[in-house]
Each structure stands twice: as C-alpha cells, then as structure tokens.
Amino acid sequence: MNMKNFADDPAIQKHRWLILVAVCLFTFMSTLDGSIVNIALPVISKDIVIPMNQAEWVVSIYLITICALLLLFGKLGDTRGKIRIFKIGSVLFTVGSLLCGFSVGLGFLLVARTIQAIGAAMTMATNSGIITEVFPFNERGRALGMIGSFVALGSIAGPGVGGLILAHFNWGYIFWINVPIGIVALLIGQHILPKDITVSRQAIDKPGAGLFALMMVTLFAGVFIGQEIGFTRPVILGLFAVAIVATAVFVRLELRIDDPILALHLFENKRFTISILCAFLIFVANFFFNVIAPFYLENARGMAANYAGYALMTFPIVQVVVAPIAGSISDRIGPEILTFIGLVLISISQVGYMLSTLATPLWVFMFFIGLVGFGNGVFMAPNNSIVMSSVPMRDLGVAGGVNALTREMGMVVGISIATTVLFSAMGHYAGHKVTAYLPAHPEIFISGMHVAFMVSLAICLVASVITGWRLFNRRARA
C-alpha cells in the first residue's frame, strides 16, 4: 500500500518515537561537536605541535563547512529524499569522527573535520523535516521540542562534556565518543527509518548552491581571520567584498529561477520570517553567555574548570526537561504565546547577568543560568513548530536547512560579537587594547561583562518586541 504521508502509516507510527531517538542522537552529536572541541584546543595544539591560531581552524572549518552546505542538503532532502540524505550524513559523520581522533597532523585533522561537518550538515538539514513528516500534527510540537532540546544540549554542553573526557582520556576521545553512539543510531535508523515518499527529482540549482557556499566561506573566513589579524587588513576587506557581491548575485539569481536552492518566497510568510529572525537573535544572545560565563566562573571567581562546567550544565539540563513539556503545551494551546513568554524569561536572565558582580552569591548566578535554560526551553520548541508548520510539505527540507543555518550563524555571530564587545569594553576601562582576561584586574572584566550583557539584553528585547507584536496582531484578528 502506497501511503501519501508517514502519519497515515500504522507501521511507521508504531516506531515514531524510536525514529525520533535516532534523529535526536545525531542532532546532539553534530551540535556538540561545534562546541566540545574549544576546550581541547590547547591540548591539541601542544600534541601536534602547532600554534594556537592554527588550532582554532579545527573549530572554524567545521562551522564554515556546515553553514556553506546546509541549504544544499536541505534542498537535496526535498528532491532526493530526506531520510536518504540523513542516512548518508550519519555514516559520513561517524567515519569523520573516527578519523578526527587520530593524532596525525593538522592537515589530516582538518580533512577529517570537513568530512565530519559534511555529515553533520546532512543530518542537521533534514532532521526537522523528517520529524515533521513522521509525527501527526497533534504531537509535532512535542517531537520538535525534543529535537530543540538536543540541539541546546549539544551546543551548550560542549565545555562540560569535553572537560570530563579530557580529565580521564586523551583528546582523540572527544571525537571517538561519537563512534559507538553513531553506530547504535545507525543500527536503529537502518531498522526503523522508512523509505522516502516525498521525492520530487527536480534539478538542483547548482549556481545558487555554489554562490551560497562562496558567500558563507568568504564571510566567515573574514570573521575568523579578522578576529586574529584585525578587520582593516586588505585581505579581510577583500573577503567581505567577495561575500557582499556573492550575496547580491545570489539573491538576484534566486528571484529569477523557477526552483531555487533557497525558496525566498518562504520569507513572504511573516510567521516563518519572524520565527527564523527571533531564533537567530536568541542563538546570538546564548553565545554571549557561552563565551563570557566561563571567564566569569573560572577566571574572575576562581572556580576549578570541572566545577564551572557543572554550573554551566544547569542551562542545557533545565532546557532538556522544559522543551518537550513546552512542545506538548504548544500542541494544545498554540505556540505564539509560549514563544513570547520564553523570550521574556530569557531577557530577565540577561538582566541578572548584567547585574552580577564578584560578590554575587553563586546560587543567584546559577538561578539565572537555570532561568535562561527555562526560557530557551519554553521558546525553542514552539518556535521550531511555527517554522516547520508554516511551509508546504515540499519545502520542509529547505525550511529545516534554513532553521539549522540560523542556529549555526547565530553561534558564529554570537561568539564574534561577544568577544569583540567584551574585549573592546575591557580595553575602554583599562585604557589600552585588551585581547585576553587580565588576571590582576578582575574588576575590568566585570565592567566589560556588564557592557556585553547589556548588548545581549538589547538583542533579546528586540526578539521579544517582534514576537509580542505578532502575538498582539494575531489576537486582534481573532
């Protein structure tokens, strides 16, 4: 019997939660690997004898590759089958993880990270689309909430998990831990993932895919290298110029062709556009916390790295608990009001960070860490549900790709703005250029931290106002 959608197939519905487990495992690992490596960079640079600035490319090449390829794999998911692309990505990610753990040299490690990133991009671009197809509408928010939980857990748990692994094993195990988990997820997926039914076989917009990749690579290479050597160097300005030209040509091309790599018409849907914009802003704000909180706890407060890691884990643990509950509630009462409540809670947590000093009791700071996790849990699941439910079935892959791209870009932009604002503010208070924590002057860091979280609060308030406006208009029309 040929089913028109997975929600009508009793055999698939019987295994839908196992399908969710397989998808969530790869979602967790692929987002974890964007943040877990940072803590191991000093060890990696020492072991393979390279300077720290070269070691940074182990992180950068992963993020750049994912950003460059997400839209292509989202489109391939729509045209060749989301489950097919997800399975290939799962294998590539697991193989890449195995190769990354071998201490051969920087070149080998960067190639292995690229293979890992290609696999990660394939799974990230298709995970939400698969779940949207598999789960009936009345359970979709809960299921997408679970994916949101694992995204959050992966993107923020890196330092804590990485620290625990490095305390007992060599750095290769940061990557090798993915291999047994990946094999288990592959075996589950092979057994219960169905064959694709929404496959269009349309031609792929190769010029659009190439231009988008060029745009992402030049933009983020400019950001990462610019942070190291300064943004006014000719090579950096050249990279940004190429990115701007590629963007202009890309938009013009996508508006003119029949089947573009990025369906810009999706952005005519205000629900979709507002949700994507707010998700981007919140990921930017979250990575202000990710950058600054370890400095505050370890350097300013003098906490041991493992205890700081435990404190920071409050964020993802609370989010993981709250997100599926928020998803279930959104299935019953609608997602708009929950997204607004979540954004207000996140904004309140930024005020807490902004007012924290060296004398702030640790439990108070941890309360605000928990509050931002709670706010993210309440916001992310309903927001993902709005994104994936506001597009037609044929565009689910592209919507999932855009959603994942929003997350990755928020991560990169958040890290870049946070470090720039923090060190610029510290330099202002110190009276000279500052590029690192000043051990003799914790008060200068605290002043810089307050400025950085003021910027983060402003970003959260913009997202809150936009979502509040949407909610007000929706209520006015009801």
Coordinates of C-alpha atoms in Angstrom, one line a residue:
M1 CA 0.0 0.0 0.0
N2 CA 1.5 3.3 -1.1
M3 CA 0.9 5.9 1.7
K4 CA 0.8 9.6 0.8
N5 CA 2.3 10.5 4.1
F6 CA 4.0 8.8 7.1
A7 CA 1.3 10.0 9.5
D8 CA -1.2 7.6 7.8
D9 CA 1.1 4.5 8.0
P10 CA 0.4 2.4 11.1
A11 CA 3.8 0.6 10.9
I12 CA 5.7 3.9 10.9
Q13 CA 3.5 5.4 13.6
K14 CA 4.3 2.4 15.8
H15 CA 8.1 3.3 15.6
R16 CA 7.8 7.1 15.5
W17 CA 9.4 7.6 19.0
L18 CA 12.3 5.3 18.0
I19 CA 12.7 7.3 14.8
L20 CA 12.9 10.4 17.0
V21 CA 15.6 8.8 19.2
A22 CA 17.8 8.0 16.1
V23 CA 17.3 11.6 14.7
C24 CA 18.0 13.2 18.1
L25 CA 21.2 11.2 18.7
F26 CA 22.8 12.6 15.6
T27 CA 21.4 16.1 16.2
F28 CA 23.0 16.0 19.7
M29 CA 26.4 14.8 18.4
S30 CA 26.6 17.2 15.4
T31 CA 25.8 20.3 17.5
L32 CA 28.0 19.0 20.4
D33 CA 31.0 18.9 18.0
G34 CA 30.6 22.6 17.3
S35 CA 31.4 23.4 20.9
I36 CA 33.2 20.5 22.5
V37 CA 36.5 21.0 20.7
N38 CA 37.2 24.5 22.1
I39 CA 38.2 23.2 25.5
A40 CA 40.6 20.7 23.9
L41 CA 42.4 23.2 21.6
P42 CA 45.3 23.9 23.9
V43 CA 45.9 20.1 24.3
I44 CA 45.6 19.5 20.5
S45 CA 48.0 22.4 19.6
K46 CA 50.6 21.0 22.1
D47 CA 50.2 17.4 20.9
I48 CA 50.5 18.0 17.2
V49 CA 52.9 21.0 17.7
I50 CA 51.0 23.8 16.1
P51 CA 50.4 27.4 17.3
M52 CA 47.0 28.1 18.9
N53 CA 45.8 30.3 16.0
Q54 CA 46.2 27.3 13.6
A55 CA 44.4 25.0 16.1
E56 CA 41.4 27.4 16.1
W57 CA 40.8 26.2 12.5
V58 CA 39.7 22.8 13.9
V59 CA 36.6 24.6 15.2
S60 CA 36.3 27.2 12.4
I61 CA 36.4 24.7 9.4
Y62 CA 33.6 22.7 11.0
L63 CA 31.3 25.7 11.4
I64 CA 32.1 27.1 8.0
T65 CA 31.5 23.8 6.1
I66 CA 28.2 23.3 7.8
C67 CA 27.0 26.9 7.0
A68 CA 28.1 26.5 3.4
L69 CA 26.3 23.2 2.8
L70 CA 23.1 23.3 4.9
L71 CA 20.8 24.8 2.2
L72 CA 22.2 22.4 -0.5
F73 CA 21.4 19.4 1.7
G74 CA 18.0 20.8 2.7
K75 CA 17.1 21.0 -1.0
L76 CA 18.6 17.6 -1.7
G77 CA 16.4 16.3 1.1
D78 CA 13.3 17.7 -0.6
T79 CA 14.3 16.4 -4.1
R80 CA 16.1 13.1 -3.4
G81 CA 14.6 12.1 0.0
K82 CA 15.2 13.5 3.5
I83 CA 15.8 10.1 5.0
R84 CA 18.3 9.1 2.3
I85 CA 20.3 12.2 2.9
F86 CA 20.1 11.8 6.7
K87 CA 21.4 8.2 6.5
I88 CA 24.3 9.2 4.2
G89 CA 25.1 12.1 6.6
S90 CA 25.0 9.7 9.6
V91 CA 27.6 7.4 8.0
L92 CA 29.9 10.4 7.0
F93 CA 29.7 12.0 10.4
T94 CA 30.6 8.7 12.2
V95 CA 33.5 8.0 9.8
G96 CA 34.7 11.6 10.1
S97 CA 34.6 11.3 13.9
L98 CA 36.7 8.2 13.8
L99 CA 39.3 9.8 11.6
C100 CA 39.4 13.0 13.7
G101 CA 40.7 11.2 16.8
F102 CA 44.0 10.1 15.2
S103 CA 47.0 12.4 16.1
V104 CA 48.5 12.5 12.6
G105 CA 48.8 16.3 11.9
L106 CA 46.8 19.4 11.3
G107 CA 46.2 18.7 7.6
F108 CA 44.7 15.3 8.3
L109 CA 42.6 16.6 11.2
L110 CA 41.2 19.4 9.1
V111 CA 40.2 17.0 6.3
A112 CA 38.6 14.7 8.8
R113 CA 36.7 17.6 10.4
T114 CA 35.5 18.6 6.9
I115 CA 34.1 15.0 6.4
Q116 CA 32.5 15.2 9.8
A117 CA 31.0 18.6 9.0
I118 CA 29.5 17.4 5.7
G119 CA 27.8 14.6 7.6
A120 CA 26.6 16.9 10.3
A121 CA 25.2 19.3 7.7
M122 CA 23.3 16.5 6.0
T123 CA 21.7 15.4 9.3
M124 CA 21.0 18.9 10.6
A125 CA 19.3 20.0 7.3
T126 CA 16.9 17.0 7.3
N127 CA 16.2 16.2 11.0
S128 CA 13.3 18.7 11.5
G129 CA 11.7 17.8 8.1
I130 CA 11.8 14.0 8.9
I131 CA 10.1 14.6 12.3
T132 CA 7.5 17.0 10.7
E133 CA 6.6 14.3 8.2
V134 CA 6.6 11.4 10.6
F135 CA 4.6 12.9 13.5
P136 CA 0.9 13.8 13.4
F137 CA 0.1 17.4 13.8
N138 CA -1.1 17.0 17.4
E139 CA 2.3 15.6 18.5
R140 CA 4.5 17.6 16.3
G141 CA 5.3 20.4 18.8
R142 CA 6.4 17.8 21.4
A143 CA 8.6 16.0 18.9
L144 CA 10.2 19.1 17.6
G145 CA 10.7 20.2 21.2
M146 CA 12.8 17.1 21.7
I147 CA 15.0 18.0 18.8
G148 CA 15.3 21.5 20.2
S149 CA 16.3 20.0 23.5
F150 CA 19.1 18.0 21.9
V151 CA 20.3 21.0 19.8
A152 CA 20.5 23.1 23.0
L153 CA 22.2 20.3 25.0
G154 CA 24.7 19.7 22.2
S155 CA 25.5 23.4 21.6
I156 CA 26.0 24.4 25.2
A157 CA 27.2 21.1 26.9
G158 CA 30.5 21.0 24.9
P159 CA 32.8 22.6 27.6
G160 CA 31.4 20.4 30.4
V161 CA 31.4 17.1 28.5
G162 CA 34.8 17.9 26.9
G163 CA 36.3 18.8 30.3
L164 CA 35.2 15.5 31.8
I165 CA 36.6 13.5 28.8
L166 CA 40.0 15.3 28.9
A167 CA 40.2 14.7 32.7
H168 CA 40.4 10.9 32.0
F169 CA 41.4 10.3 28.4
N170 CA 43.5 11.9 25.5
W171 CA 41.9 14.4 23.2
G172 CA 41.1 11.8 20.5
Y173 CA 38.2 10.5 22.7
I174 CA 36.4 13.9 22.2
F175 CA 35.7 12.6 18.7
W176 CA 35.8 8.9 19.3
I177 CA 32.9 9.1 21.8
N178 CA 30.7 9.8 18.7
V179 CA 31.6 6.4 17.1
P180 CA 29.7 3.9 19.3
I181 CA 26.8 6.3 19.7
G182 CA 26.8 6.8 15.9
I183 CA 26.8 3.0 15.3
V184 CA 23.9 2.5 17.7
A185 CA 21.9 5.3 16.0
L186 CA 22.8 3.9 12.5
L187 CA 21.5 0.4 13.5
I188 CA 18.3 1.9 15.0
G189 CA 17.9 4.0 11.9
Q190 CA 18.5 1.2 9.5
H191 CA 15.9 -0.9 11.2
I192 CA 13.1 1.7 11.7
L193 CA 13.6 4.6 9.3
P194 CA 11.1 4.2 6.4
K195 CA 11.8 4.8 2.7
D196 CA 11.2 8.3 1.4
I197 CA 7.8 9.1 -0.1
T198 CA 8.1 12.8 -0.8
V199 CA 10.7 12.9 -3.6
S200 CA 10.4 15.3 -6.5
R201 CA 13.6 14.5 -8.5
Q202 CA 13.8 18.2 -9.6
A203 CA 17.1 19.6 -10.9
I204 CA 19.3 21.2 -8.2
D205 CA 20.1 24.9 -8.5
K206 CA 23.9 24.4 -8.7
P207 CA 24.8 28.0 -9.4
G208 CA 22.8 29.1 -6.4
A209 CA 24.3 26.4 -4.2
G210 CA 27.8 27.4 -5.4
L211 CA 27.2 31.1 -4.8
F212 CA 25.7 30.5 -1.3
A213 CA 28.7 28.4 -0.3
L214 CA 31.1 31.1 -1.6
M215 CA 29.1 33.7 0.4
M216 CA 29.3 31.7 3.6
V217 CA 33.0 30.7 3.2
T218 CA 34.2 34.2 2.5
L219 CA 32.0 35.9 5.1
F220 CA 33.0 33.6 8.0
A221 CA 36.7 33.2 6.9
G222 CA 36.8 37.0 7.0
V223 CA 35.2 37.0 10.5
F224 CA 37.5 34.3 11.9
I225 CA 40.8 35.6 10.4
G226 CA 39.8 39.2 11.0
Q227 CA 39.4 38.5 14.8
E228 CA 43.0 37.3 14.7
I229 CA 44.8 39.9 12.5
G230 CA 42.3 42.8 12.5
F231 CA 39.4 43.7 10.3
T232 CA 41.0 46.5 8.4
R233 CA 43.6 44.4 6.6
P234 CA 43.2 44.3 2.7
V235 CA 42.8 40.5 2.7
I236 CA 39.9 40.7 5.2
L237 CA 38.2 43.6 3.4
G238 CA 38.6 41.6 0.1
L239 CA 36.9 38.6 1.7
F240 CA 34.0 40.7 2.9
A241 CA 33.7 42.4 -0.6
V242 CA 33.5 39.0 -2.3
A243 CA 30.8 37.9 0.3
I244 CA 28.8 41.1 -0.4
V245 CA 29.0 40.6 -4.2
A246 CA 28.2 36.9 -4.0
T247 CA 25.1 37.8 -1.8
A248 CA 23.8 40.3 -4.3
V249 CA 24.3 37.9 -7.3
F250 CA 22.8 35.0 -5.2
V251 CA 19.6 37.0 -4.3
R252 CA 19.1 38.2 -7.9
L253 CA 19.6 34.6 -9.3
E254 CA 17.2 33.1 -6.7
L255 CA 14.5 35.5 -7.5
R256 CA 14.7 34.8 -11.3
I257 CA 14.8 31.0 -11.4
D258 CA 11.9 28.6 -11.1
D259 CA 13.3 26.1 -8.5
P260 CA 15.9 28.0 -6.4
I261 CA 18.2 26.5 -3.7
L262 CA 16.6 28.9 -1.2
A263 CA 12.9 29.5 -1.8
L264 CA 12.9 33.2 -0.9
H265 CA 9.1 33.2 -1.2
L266 CA 9.1 31.4 2.2
F267 CA 10.1 34.7 3.7
E268 CA 6.9 36.3 2.4
N269 CA 5.2 34.3 5.2
K270 CA 5.5 36.6 8.3
R271 CA 5.1 33.7 10.8
F272 CA 8.1 31.9 9.2
T273 CA 10.3 35.0 8.9
I274 CA 9.7 36.3 12.4
S275 CA 10.3 32.9 13.9
I276 CA 13.6 32.5 12.0
L277 CA 14.7 36.0 12.9
C278 CA 13.9 35.5 16.6
A279 CA 15.7 32.1 16.7
F280 CA 18.8 33.8 15.2
L281 CA 18.8 36.6 17.7
I282 CA 18.4 34.2 20.7
F283 CA 21.2 32.0 19.5
V284 CA 23.4 35.1 19.2
A285 CA 22.4 36.0 22.8
N286 CA 23.0 32.4 24.1
F287 CA 26.6 32.5 22.8
F288 CA 27.3 35.8 24.6
F289 CA 26.6 33.6 27.7
N290 CA 28.7 30.7 26.3
V291 CA 31.7 33.0 25.7
I292 CA 31.6 35.1 28.9
A293 CA 30.3 32.7 31.6
P294 CA 33.4 30.5 31.7
F295 CA 35.6 33.7 32.1
Y296 CA 33.4 34.8 35.0
L297 CA 33.3 31.5 36.8
E298 CA 36.9 30.3 36.2
N299 CA 38.9 33.4 36.0
A300 CA 37.0 36.0 38.0
R301 CA 35.5 33.7 40.6
G302 CA 38.4 31.2 40.7
M303 CA 36.3 28.1 40.2
A304 CA 38.0 24.8 39.0
A305 CA 37.2 24.0 35.4
N306 CA 35.2 20.9 36.2
Y307 CA 33.0 22.7 38.8
A308 CA 32.5 25.6 36.4
G309 CA 31.4 23.0 33.8
Y310 CA 28.9 21.5 36.2
A311 CA 27.5 25.0 36.9
L312 CA 27.2 25.7 33.2
M313 CA 25.4 22.4 32.6
T314 CA 22.4 23.9 34.5
F315 CA 21.4 25.7 31.3
P316 CA 21.1 22.6 29.0
I317 CA 19.7 20.3 31.7
V318 CA 16.8 22.7 32.5
Q319 CA 16.2 23.2 28.8
V320 CA 16.1 19.5 28.1
V321 CA 13.5 19.0 30.8
V322 CA 11.4 22.0 29.8
A323 CA 11.4 21.8 26.0
P324 CA 9.3 18.7 25.4
I325 CA 6.8 19.9 28.0
A326 CA 6.6 23.3 26.3
G327 CA 6.2 21.4 23.0
S328 CA 3.3 19.4 24.4
I329 CA 1.6 22.5 25.7
S330 CA 2.1 24.3 22.4
D331 CA 0.3 21.4 20.7
R332 CA -2.8 22.2 22.8
I333 CA -2.8 26.0 23.2
G334 CA -0.8 27.1 20.1
P335 CA 2.8 28.2 20.0
E336 CA 2.7 32.0 19.8
I337 CA 2.1 32.8 23.5
L338 CA 4.8 30.4 24.6
T339 CA 7.4 31.9 22.3
F340 CA 6.7 35.3 23.8
I341 CA 6.9 34.0 27.4
G342 CA 10.1 32.2 26.7
L343 CA 11.7 35.4 25.2
V344 CA 10.6 37.5 28.3
L345 CA 12.3 34.9 30.6
I346 CA 15.5 34.9 28.6
S347 CA 15.5 38.8 28.7
I348 CA 15.1 38.7 32.5
S349 CA 18.1 36.3 32.8
Q350 CA 20.3 38.8 30.8
V351 CA 19.4 41.5 33.4
G352 CA 20.6 39.1 36.1
Y353 CA 23.9 38.5 34.3
M354 CA 24.2 42.2 33.7
L355 CA 23.9 43.0 37.5
S356 CA 26.2 40.1 38.7
T357 CA 29.5 41.1 40.4
L358 CA 32.3 39.2 42.2
A359 CA 30.2 39.4 45.4
T360 CA 27.1 37.8 43.8
P361 CA 26.3 34.5 45.6
L362 CA 26.9 31.6 43.3
W363 CA 23.4 30.2 43.7
V364 CA 22.0 33.5 42.4
F365 CA 24.1 33.3 39.3
M366 CA 23.2 29.7 38.8
F367 CA 19.5 30.7 39.2
F368 CA 19.8 32.9 36.2
I369 CA 21.7 30.2 34.3
G370 CA 18.7 27.9 35.0
L371 CA 16.3 30.7 34.1
V372 CA 17.8 31.2 30.6
G373 CA 17.6 27.4 30.2
F374 CA 13.9 27.5 31.2
G375 CA 13.3 30.4 28.8
N376 CA 15.0 28.7 25.9
G377 CA 13.1 25.5 26.6
V378 CA 9.8 27.4 26.5
F379 CA 10.8 29.4 23.4
M380 CA 12.6 26.9 21.1
A381 CA 10.1 24.1 20.8
P382 CA 7.1 26.2 19.9
N383 CA 9.3 28.4 17.6
N384 CA 10.5 25.3 15.7
S385 CA 6.9 24.2 15.4
I386 CA 5.9 27.5 13.9
V387 CA 8.8 27.4 11.4
M388 CA 8.2 23.8 10.2
S389 CA 4.3 24.1 10.2
S390 CA 4.2 27.3 8.2
V391 CA 5.7 25.9 5.0
P392 CA 4.2 23.4 2.5
M393 CA 5.4 19.8 2.6
R394 CA 7.5 20.1 -0.5
D395 CA 9.7 22.8 1.2
L396 CA 10.2 21.1 4.5
G397 CA 13.9 20.3 3.7
V398 CA 14.7 23.9 2.8
A399 CA 12.8 25.1 5.9
G400 CA 14.8 22.7 8.1
G401 CA 18.0 23.8 6.3
V402 CA 17.2 27.5 7.0
N403 CA 16.4 26.7 10.6
A404 CA 19.7 24.9 11.2
L405 CA 21.6 27.6 9.3
T406 CA 20.0 30.2 11.5
R407 CA 21.3 28.3 14.6
E408 CA 24.9 27.9 13.2
M409 CA 25.0 31.5 12.0
G410 CA 23.7 32.7 15.4
M411 CA 26.5 30.7 17.1
V412 CA 29.3 32.2 14.9
V413 CA 27.9 35.7 15.1
G414 CA 27.3 35.5 18.8
I415 CA 30.8 34.3 19.5
S416 CA 32.2 37.1 17.3
I417 CA 30.1 39.9 18.7
A418 CA 30.5 38.8 22.3
T419 CA 34.3 38.6 22.1
T420 CA 34.5 41.9 20.2
V421 CA 32.2 43.8 22.7
L422 CA 33.8 42.2 25.8
F423 CA 37.4 43.0 24.9
S424 CA 36.5 46.4 23.4
A425 CA 34.7 47.4 26.7
M426 CA 37.6 46.0 28.8
G427 CA 40.1 48.0 26.7
H428 CA 38.0 51.1 27.2
Y429 CA 38.1 50.6 31.0
A430 CA 41.7 49.6 31.0
G431 CA 42.9 52.5 28.8
H432 CA 44.7 50.2 26.4
K433 CA 44.0 47.4 23.9
V434 CA 42.9 44.2 25.6
T435 CA 42.7 40.7 23.9
A436 CA 42.6 38.4 26.9
Y437 CA 41.5 38.2 30.5
L438 CA 43.5 40.5 32.9
P439 CA 44.3 38.3 36.0
A440 CA 45.4 41.3 38.1
H441 CA 42.2 43.3 37.3
P442 CA 39.0 41.2 37.6
E443 CA 37.0 44.5 38.1
I444 CA 37.9 45.4 34.5
F445 CA 36.5 42.1 33.3
I446 CA 33.3 42.6 35.3
S447 CA 32.8 46.1 33.8
G448 CA 33.3 44.6 30.3
M449 CA 30.9 41.7 31.1
H450 CA 28.2 44.2 32.1
V451 CA 28.5 46.0 28.8
A452 CA 28.4 42.7 26.9
F453 CA 25.3 41.5 28.6
M454 CA 23.7 45.0 28.1
V455 CA 24.1 44.3 24.3
S456 CA 22.8 40.8 24.8
L457 CA 19.8 42.1 26.7
A458 CA 19.1 44.6 23.8
I459 CA 19.2 41.7 21.3
C460 CA 16.7 39.7 23.5
L461 CA 14.4 42.7 23.8
V462 CA 14.3 43.1 20.0
A463 CA 13.2 39.5 19.7
S464 CA 10.6 39.9 22.5
V465 CA 9.1 43.1 20.9
I466 CA 8.8 41.4 17.4
T467 CA 7.2 38.3 18.9
G468 CA 4.9 40.4 21.1
W469 CA 3.8 42.4 18.1
R470 CA 3.0 39.2 16.2
L471 CA 1.0 37.9 19.2
F472 CA -0.9 41.1 19.6
N473 CA -1.8 41.2 15.9
R474 CA -2.9 37.6 15.9
R475 CA -5.1 38.2 19.0
A476 CA -6.6 41.4 17.4
R477 CA -7.6 39.4 14.2
A478 CA -9.1 36.5 16.2

